[in-house]
Coordinates of C-alpha atoms in Angstrom, one line a residue:
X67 CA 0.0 0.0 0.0
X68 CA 1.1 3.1 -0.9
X69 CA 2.0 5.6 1.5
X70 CA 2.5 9.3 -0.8
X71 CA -0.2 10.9 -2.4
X72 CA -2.7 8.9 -5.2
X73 CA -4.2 10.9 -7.7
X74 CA -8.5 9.6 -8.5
X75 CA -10.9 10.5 -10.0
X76 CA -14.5 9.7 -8.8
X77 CA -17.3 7.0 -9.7
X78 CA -20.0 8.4 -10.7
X79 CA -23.3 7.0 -9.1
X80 CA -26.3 7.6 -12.0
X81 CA -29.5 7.3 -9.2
X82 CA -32.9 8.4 -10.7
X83 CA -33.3 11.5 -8.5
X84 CA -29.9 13.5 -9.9
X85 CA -30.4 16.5 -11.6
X86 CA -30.0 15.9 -15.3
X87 CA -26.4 16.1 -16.8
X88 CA -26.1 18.0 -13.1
X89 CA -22.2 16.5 -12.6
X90 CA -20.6 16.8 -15.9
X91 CA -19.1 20.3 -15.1
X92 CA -17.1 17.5 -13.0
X93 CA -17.0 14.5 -15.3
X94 CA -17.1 16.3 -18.6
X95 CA -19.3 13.9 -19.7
X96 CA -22.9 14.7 -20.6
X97 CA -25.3 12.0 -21.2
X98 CA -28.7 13.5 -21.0
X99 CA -29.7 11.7 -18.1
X100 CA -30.1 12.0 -14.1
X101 CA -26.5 11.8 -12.6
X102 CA -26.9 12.1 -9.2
X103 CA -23.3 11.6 -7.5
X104 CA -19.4 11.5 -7.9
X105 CA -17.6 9.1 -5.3
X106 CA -14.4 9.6 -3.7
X107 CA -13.4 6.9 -1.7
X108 CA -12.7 2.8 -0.9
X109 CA -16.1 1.5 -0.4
X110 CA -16.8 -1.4 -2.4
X111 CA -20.2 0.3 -3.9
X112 CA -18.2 2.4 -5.7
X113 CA -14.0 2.5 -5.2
X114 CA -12.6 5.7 -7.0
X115 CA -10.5 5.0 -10.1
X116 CA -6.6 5.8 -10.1
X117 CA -5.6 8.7 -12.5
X118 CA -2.6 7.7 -15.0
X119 CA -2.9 4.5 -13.3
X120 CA -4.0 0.8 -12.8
X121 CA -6.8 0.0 -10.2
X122 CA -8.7 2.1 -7.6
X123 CA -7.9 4.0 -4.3
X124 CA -8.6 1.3 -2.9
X125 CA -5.7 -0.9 -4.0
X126 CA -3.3 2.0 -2.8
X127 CA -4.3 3.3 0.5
X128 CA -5.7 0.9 3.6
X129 CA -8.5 1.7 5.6
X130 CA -9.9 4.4 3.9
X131 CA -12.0 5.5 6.8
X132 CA -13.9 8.5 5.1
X133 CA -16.3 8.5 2.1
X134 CA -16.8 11.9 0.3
X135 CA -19.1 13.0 -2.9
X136 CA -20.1 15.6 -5.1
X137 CA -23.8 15.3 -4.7
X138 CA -26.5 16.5 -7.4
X139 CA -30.2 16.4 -6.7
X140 CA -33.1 17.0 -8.8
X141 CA -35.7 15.8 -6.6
X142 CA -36.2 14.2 -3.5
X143 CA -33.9 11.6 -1.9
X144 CA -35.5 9.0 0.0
X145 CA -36.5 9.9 3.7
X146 CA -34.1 8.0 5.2
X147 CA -32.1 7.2 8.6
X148 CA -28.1 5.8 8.9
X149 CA -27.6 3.2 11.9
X150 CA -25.0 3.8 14.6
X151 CA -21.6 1.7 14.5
X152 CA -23.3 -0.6 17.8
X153 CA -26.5 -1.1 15.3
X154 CA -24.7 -1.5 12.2
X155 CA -22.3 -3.9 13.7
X156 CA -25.3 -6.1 15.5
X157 CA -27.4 -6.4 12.2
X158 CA -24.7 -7.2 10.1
X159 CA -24.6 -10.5 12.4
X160 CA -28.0 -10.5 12.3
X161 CA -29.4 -13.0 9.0
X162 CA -32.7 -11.1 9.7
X163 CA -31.4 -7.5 9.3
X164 CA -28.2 -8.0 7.4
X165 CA -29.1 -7.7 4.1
X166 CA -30.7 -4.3 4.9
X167 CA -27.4 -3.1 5.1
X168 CA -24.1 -2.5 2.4
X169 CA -21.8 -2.7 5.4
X170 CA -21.2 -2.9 9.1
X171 CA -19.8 0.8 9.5
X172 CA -21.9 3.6 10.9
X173 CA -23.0 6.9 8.4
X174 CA -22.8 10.1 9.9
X175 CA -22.2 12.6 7.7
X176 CA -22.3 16.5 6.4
X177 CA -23.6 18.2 3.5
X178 CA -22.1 21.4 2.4
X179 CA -23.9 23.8 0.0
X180 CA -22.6 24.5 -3.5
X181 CA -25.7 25.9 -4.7
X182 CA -28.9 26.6 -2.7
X183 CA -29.9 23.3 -1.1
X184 CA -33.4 22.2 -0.2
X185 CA -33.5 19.9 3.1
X186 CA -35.2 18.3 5.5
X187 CA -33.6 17.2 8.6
X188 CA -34.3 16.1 11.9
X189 CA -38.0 16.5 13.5
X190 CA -40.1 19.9 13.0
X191 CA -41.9 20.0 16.7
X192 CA -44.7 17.4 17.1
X193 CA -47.3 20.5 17.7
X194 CA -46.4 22.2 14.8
X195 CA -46.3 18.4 12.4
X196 CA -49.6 17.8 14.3
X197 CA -51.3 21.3 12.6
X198 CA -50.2 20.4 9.4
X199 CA -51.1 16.9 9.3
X200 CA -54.8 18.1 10.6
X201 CA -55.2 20.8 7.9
X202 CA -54.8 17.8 5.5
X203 CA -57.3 15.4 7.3
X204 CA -55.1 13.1 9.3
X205 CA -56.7 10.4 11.0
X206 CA -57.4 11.1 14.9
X207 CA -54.9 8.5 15.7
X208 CA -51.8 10.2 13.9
X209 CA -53.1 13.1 15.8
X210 CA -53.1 11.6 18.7
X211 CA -49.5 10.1 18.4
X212 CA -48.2 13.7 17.8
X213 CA -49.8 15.3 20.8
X214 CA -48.0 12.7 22.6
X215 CA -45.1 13.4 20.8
X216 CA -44.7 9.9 19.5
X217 CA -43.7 10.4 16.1
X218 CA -42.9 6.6 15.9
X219 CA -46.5 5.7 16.3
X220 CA -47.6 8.3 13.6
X221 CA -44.9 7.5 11.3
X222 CA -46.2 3.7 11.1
X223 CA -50.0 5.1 11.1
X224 CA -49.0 7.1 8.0
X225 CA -46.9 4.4 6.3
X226 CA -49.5 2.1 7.2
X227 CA -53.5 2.1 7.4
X228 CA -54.2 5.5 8.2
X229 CA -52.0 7.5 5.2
X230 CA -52.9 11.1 4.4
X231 CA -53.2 12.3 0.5
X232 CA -53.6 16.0 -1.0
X233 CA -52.3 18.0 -4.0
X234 CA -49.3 20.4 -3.8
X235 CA -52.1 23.4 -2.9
X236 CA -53.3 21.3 0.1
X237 CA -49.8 20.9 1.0
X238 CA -49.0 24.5 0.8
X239 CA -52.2 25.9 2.6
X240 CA -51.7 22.9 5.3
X241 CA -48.1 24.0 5.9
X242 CA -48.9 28.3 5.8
X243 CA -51.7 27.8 8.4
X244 CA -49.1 26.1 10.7
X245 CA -47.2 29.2 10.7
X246 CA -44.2 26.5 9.5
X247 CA -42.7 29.5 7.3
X248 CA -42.2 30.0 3.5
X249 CA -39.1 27.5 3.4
X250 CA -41.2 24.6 4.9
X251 CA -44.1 25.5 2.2
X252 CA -41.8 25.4 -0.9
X253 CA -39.9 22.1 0.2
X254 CA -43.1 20.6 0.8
X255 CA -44.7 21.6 -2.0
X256 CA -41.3 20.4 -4.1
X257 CA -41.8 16.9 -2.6
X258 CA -45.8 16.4 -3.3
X259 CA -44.6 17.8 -7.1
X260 CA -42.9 14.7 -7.5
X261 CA -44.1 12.4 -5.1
X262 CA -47.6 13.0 -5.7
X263 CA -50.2 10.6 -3.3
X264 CA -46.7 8.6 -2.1
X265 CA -47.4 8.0 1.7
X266 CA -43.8 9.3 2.6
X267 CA -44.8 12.8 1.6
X268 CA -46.8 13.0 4.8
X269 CA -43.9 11.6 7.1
X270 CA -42.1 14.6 5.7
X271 CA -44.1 17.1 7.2
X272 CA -42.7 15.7 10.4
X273 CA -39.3 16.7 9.0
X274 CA -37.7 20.4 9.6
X275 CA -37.1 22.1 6.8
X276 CA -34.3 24.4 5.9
X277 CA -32.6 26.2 2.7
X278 CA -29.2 26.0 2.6
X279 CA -27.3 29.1 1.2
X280 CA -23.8 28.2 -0.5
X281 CA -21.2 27.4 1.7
X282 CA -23.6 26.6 4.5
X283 CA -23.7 23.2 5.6
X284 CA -25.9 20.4 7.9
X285 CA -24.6 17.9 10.2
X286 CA -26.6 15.1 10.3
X287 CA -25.3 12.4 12.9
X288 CA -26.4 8.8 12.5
X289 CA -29.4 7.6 13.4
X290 CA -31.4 11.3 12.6
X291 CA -34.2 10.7 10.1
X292 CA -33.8 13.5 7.3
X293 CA -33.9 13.8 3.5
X294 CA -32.1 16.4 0.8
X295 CA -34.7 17.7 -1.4
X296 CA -33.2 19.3 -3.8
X297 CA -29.6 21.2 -4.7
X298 CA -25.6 21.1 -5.5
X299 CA -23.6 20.5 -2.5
X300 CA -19.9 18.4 -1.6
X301 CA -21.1 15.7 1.1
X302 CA -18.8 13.7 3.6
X303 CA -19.2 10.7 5.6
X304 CA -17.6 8.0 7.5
X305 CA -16.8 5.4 4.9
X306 CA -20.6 3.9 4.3
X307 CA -23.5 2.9 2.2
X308 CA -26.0 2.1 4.9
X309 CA -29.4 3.6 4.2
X310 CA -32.8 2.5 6.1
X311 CA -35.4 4.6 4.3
X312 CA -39.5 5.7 5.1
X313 CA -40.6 6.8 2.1
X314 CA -40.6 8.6 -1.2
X315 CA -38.9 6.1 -3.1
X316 CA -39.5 2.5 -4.8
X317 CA -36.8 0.7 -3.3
X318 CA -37.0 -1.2 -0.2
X319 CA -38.2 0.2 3.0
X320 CA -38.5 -1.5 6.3
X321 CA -40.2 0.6 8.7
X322 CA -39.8 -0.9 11.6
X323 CA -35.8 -1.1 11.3
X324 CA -35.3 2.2 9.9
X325 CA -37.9 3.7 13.2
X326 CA -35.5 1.0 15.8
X327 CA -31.9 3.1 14.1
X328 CA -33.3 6.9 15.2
X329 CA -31.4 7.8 17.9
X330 CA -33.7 10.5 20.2
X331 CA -30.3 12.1 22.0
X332 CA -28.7 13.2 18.4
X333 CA -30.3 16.1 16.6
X334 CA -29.2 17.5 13.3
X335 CA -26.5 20.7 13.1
X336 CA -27.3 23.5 10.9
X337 CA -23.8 25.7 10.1
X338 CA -24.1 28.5 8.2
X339 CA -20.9 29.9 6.4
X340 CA -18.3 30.1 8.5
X341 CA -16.3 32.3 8.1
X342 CA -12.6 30.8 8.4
X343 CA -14.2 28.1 6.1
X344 CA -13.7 25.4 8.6
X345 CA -16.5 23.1 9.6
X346 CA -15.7 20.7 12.4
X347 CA -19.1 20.2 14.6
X348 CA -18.3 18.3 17.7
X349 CA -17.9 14.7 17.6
X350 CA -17.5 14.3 13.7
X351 CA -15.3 11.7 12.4
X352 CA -14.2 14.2 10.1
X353 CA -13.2 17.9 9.8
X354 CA -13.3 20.2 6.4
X355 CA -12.1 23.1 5.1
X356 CA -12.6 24.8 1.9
X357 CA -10.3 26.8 -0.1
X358 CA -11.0 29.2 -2.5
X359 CA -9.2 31.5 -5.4
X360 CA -5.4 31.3 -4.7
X361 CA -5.1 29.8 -1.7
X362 CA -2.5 27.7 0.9
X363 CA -3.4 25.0 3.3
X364 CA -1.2 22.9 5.3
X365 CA -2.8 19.8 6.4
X366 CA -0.8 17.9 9.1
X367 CA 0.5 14.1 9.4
X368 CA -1.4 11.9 11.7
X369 CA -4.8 11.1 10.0
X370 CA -6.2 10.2 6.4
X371 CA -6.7 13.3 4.3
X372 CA -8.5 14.0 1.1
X373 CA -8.3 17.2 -1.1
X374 CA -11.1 17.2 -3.7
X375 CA -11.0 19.9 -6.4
X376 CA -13.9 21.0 -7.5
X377 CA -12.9 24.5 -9.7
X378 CA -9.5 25.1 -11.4
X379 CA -6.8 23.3 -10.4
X380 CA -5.3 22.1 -6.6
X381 CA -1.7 20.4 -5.7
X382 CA -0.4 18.0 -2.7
X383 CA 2.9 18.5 -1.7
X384 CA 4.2 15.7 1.1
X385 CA 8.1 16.0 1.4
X386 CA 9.5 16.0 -2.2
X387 CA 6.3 14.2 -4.0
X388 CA 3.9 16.8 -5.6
X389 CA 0.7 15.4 -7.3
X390 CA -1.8 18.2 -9.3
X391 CA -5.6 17.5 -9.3
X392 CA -8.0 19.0 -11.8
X393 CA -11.9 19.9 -11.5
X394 CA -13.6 16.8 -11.1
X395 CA -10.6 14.5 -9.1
X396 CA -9.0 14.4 -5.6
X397 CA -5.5 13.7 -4.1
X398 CA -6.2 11.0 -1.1
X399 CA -3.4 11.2 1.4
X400 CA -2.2 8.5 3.8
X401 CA -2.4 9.2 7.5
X402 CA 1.3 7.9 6.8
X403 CA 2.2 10.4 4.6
X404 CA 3.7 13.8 5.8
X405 CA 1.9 17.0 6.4
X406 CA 0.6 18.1 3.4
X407 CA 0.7 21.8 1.9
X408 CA -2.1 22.2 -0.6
X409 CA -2.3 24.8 -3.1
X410 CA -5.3 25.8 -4.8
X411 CA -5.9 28.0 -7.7
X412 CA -9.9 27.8 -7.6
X413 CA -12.5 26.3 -5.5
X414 CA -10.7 23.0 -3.3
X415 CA -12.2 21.1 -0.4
X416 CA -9.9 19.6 2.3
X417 CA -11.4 16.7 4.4
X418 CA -9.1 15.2 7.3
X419 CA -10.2 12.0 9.7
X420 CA -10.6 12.8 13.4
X421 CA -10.0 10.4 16.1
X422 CA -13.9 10.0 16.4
X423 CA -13.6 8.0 12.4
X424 CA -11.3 5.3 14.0

């Protein structure tokens, strides 16, 4: 394994929600159709490719412990939930839950703004997602469930016998009567638009919704339901592919594990744009920093580290061994390797492990 710098490109990942052609200013490859997002990594689902070279990151560096991607969404991702390492771990053993799963690690992860970014994250309050879901005709016992806070309950009422179904103007009124505020209304509205009479539309009026302005990001630790809506952003992540989903999609959903993986004492983490372009929110497996224009970075020994370029041009110096990364690839350093000076010319994004990724 090596231990300087390797030069990748990223795997692009062609889901049905990206936005159309919406990663080729990466890939300079247009083909007309969703592309959703572009992989830098080791996981197995998608190992990036070495540049000028034979095989993947994955054959050069060991224990890759972080997963990042250049994400691009033109509607709705599922609503969906990442277990923590302790539940990953158990169901992996566990024939009944295991092939729910891609892997046995935990997925907590960040999503930072490139362009304005629709989300939903974490739960609205239970009073508020009660108003709403009455203003559409919910049952009395999804009600119920919400004035006892027990989202749970109301989530399996809604997947269950007792959905909820309007158009996007139902949705709208329903969520400007609950005083939710124009952001909730227009991501709400955005997901009936697509999702139409799908019974996870409902669950997502129990989400809180936010707009994220370039450069702002959300910290969504594992186990916290949530779902991005709609937008350009860079995303990082311990090293994962674990997704337990609720609704708005036709893959598999299993209710009952994805409601068992919400953890109640983690909440999502809204940052807006800092302004030394550092985001590192307490307890992350991972910290970032974005670079912009012409630009120097030193990036110390001791921890994996990945530089993904994302406008004009970025280089990884370690000792005497220089490598030069273009829009659309990444320089993956070893926690081996020496500290690292970075140069950027453009628009660069730093990610380093942190004890908490080990």
């Amino acid at each position: 394994m090596s231990t300087e710098p390797v030069l990748v490109g990223g795997f692009r990942q062609d889901y049905d929600w990206g936005k159309r052609d919406g990663l080729a200013e990466w890939t300079a490859v247009p083909t007309g159709g969703p592309q959703a997002e572009l992989w830098f990594g080791a996981h197995p689902s998608g190992p990036s490719p070495v540049v000028m070279g034979d095989g993947t990151m994955a054959d050069r560096i060991a224990g890759v412990p972080l997963l990042a991607k250049i994400l691009a969404a033109g509607s709705p991702l599922s609503l969906q939930v990442h277990p923590d390492a302790e539940t990953a771990e158990a169901w992996a053993r566990d024939p009944t839950a295991s092939d729910l799963l891609a892997d046995s690690a935990e997925k907590t992860e960040m999503l930072i703004a490139i362009e304005p970014f629709r989300i939903l994250a974490g739960w609205t309050p239970a009073e508020r997602a009660r108003d709403i879901l009455a203003a559409v005709g919910a049952d009395a016992a999804v009600l119920a469930a919400l004035d006892a806070a027990d989202r749970a309950t109301a989530v399996r009422l809604l997947l269950g016998d007792r959905p909820v179904a309007t158009d996007v103007d139902g949705w709208r009124r329903a969520v400007r009567a609950a005083g939710a505020g124009d952001v909730a209304e227009e991501n709400m509205a955005f997901v009936a638009d697509r999702f139409g009479t799908d019974r996870g539309v409902a669950v997502a009026a129990l989400l809180a919704s936010d707009l994220l302005a370039p450069g702002d990001a959300v910290y969504v630790p594992a186990g916290v339901p949530h779902a991005y809506v709609a937008g350009v952003g860079f995303e990082v992540m311990n090293s994962s592919d674990n997704v337990l989903r609720l609704g708005l999609t036709g893959k598999r959903m299993s209710v009952e594990h994805s409601l068992a993986a919400i953890r109640d004492d983690r909440s999502a983490v809204i940052i807006r744009a800092p302004a030394d372009h550092c985001y590192a929110p307490a307890g992350a497996p991972f910290r970032v920093q974005t670079l912009a224009g012409q630009q120097t970075y030193d990036a110390p020994t001791g921890a994996y580290r990945l530089v993904v370029v994302l406008a004009g041009s970025g280089d990884v110096t370690t000792d005497s061994v220089t490598k030069v990364a273009q829009a659309g690839q990444a320089i993956a350093i070893p926690a081996q390797a020496a500290a690292a000076r970075v140069t950027t010319t453009g628009h660069a994004v730093v990610v380093a492990a942190t004890e908490a990724s080990q």
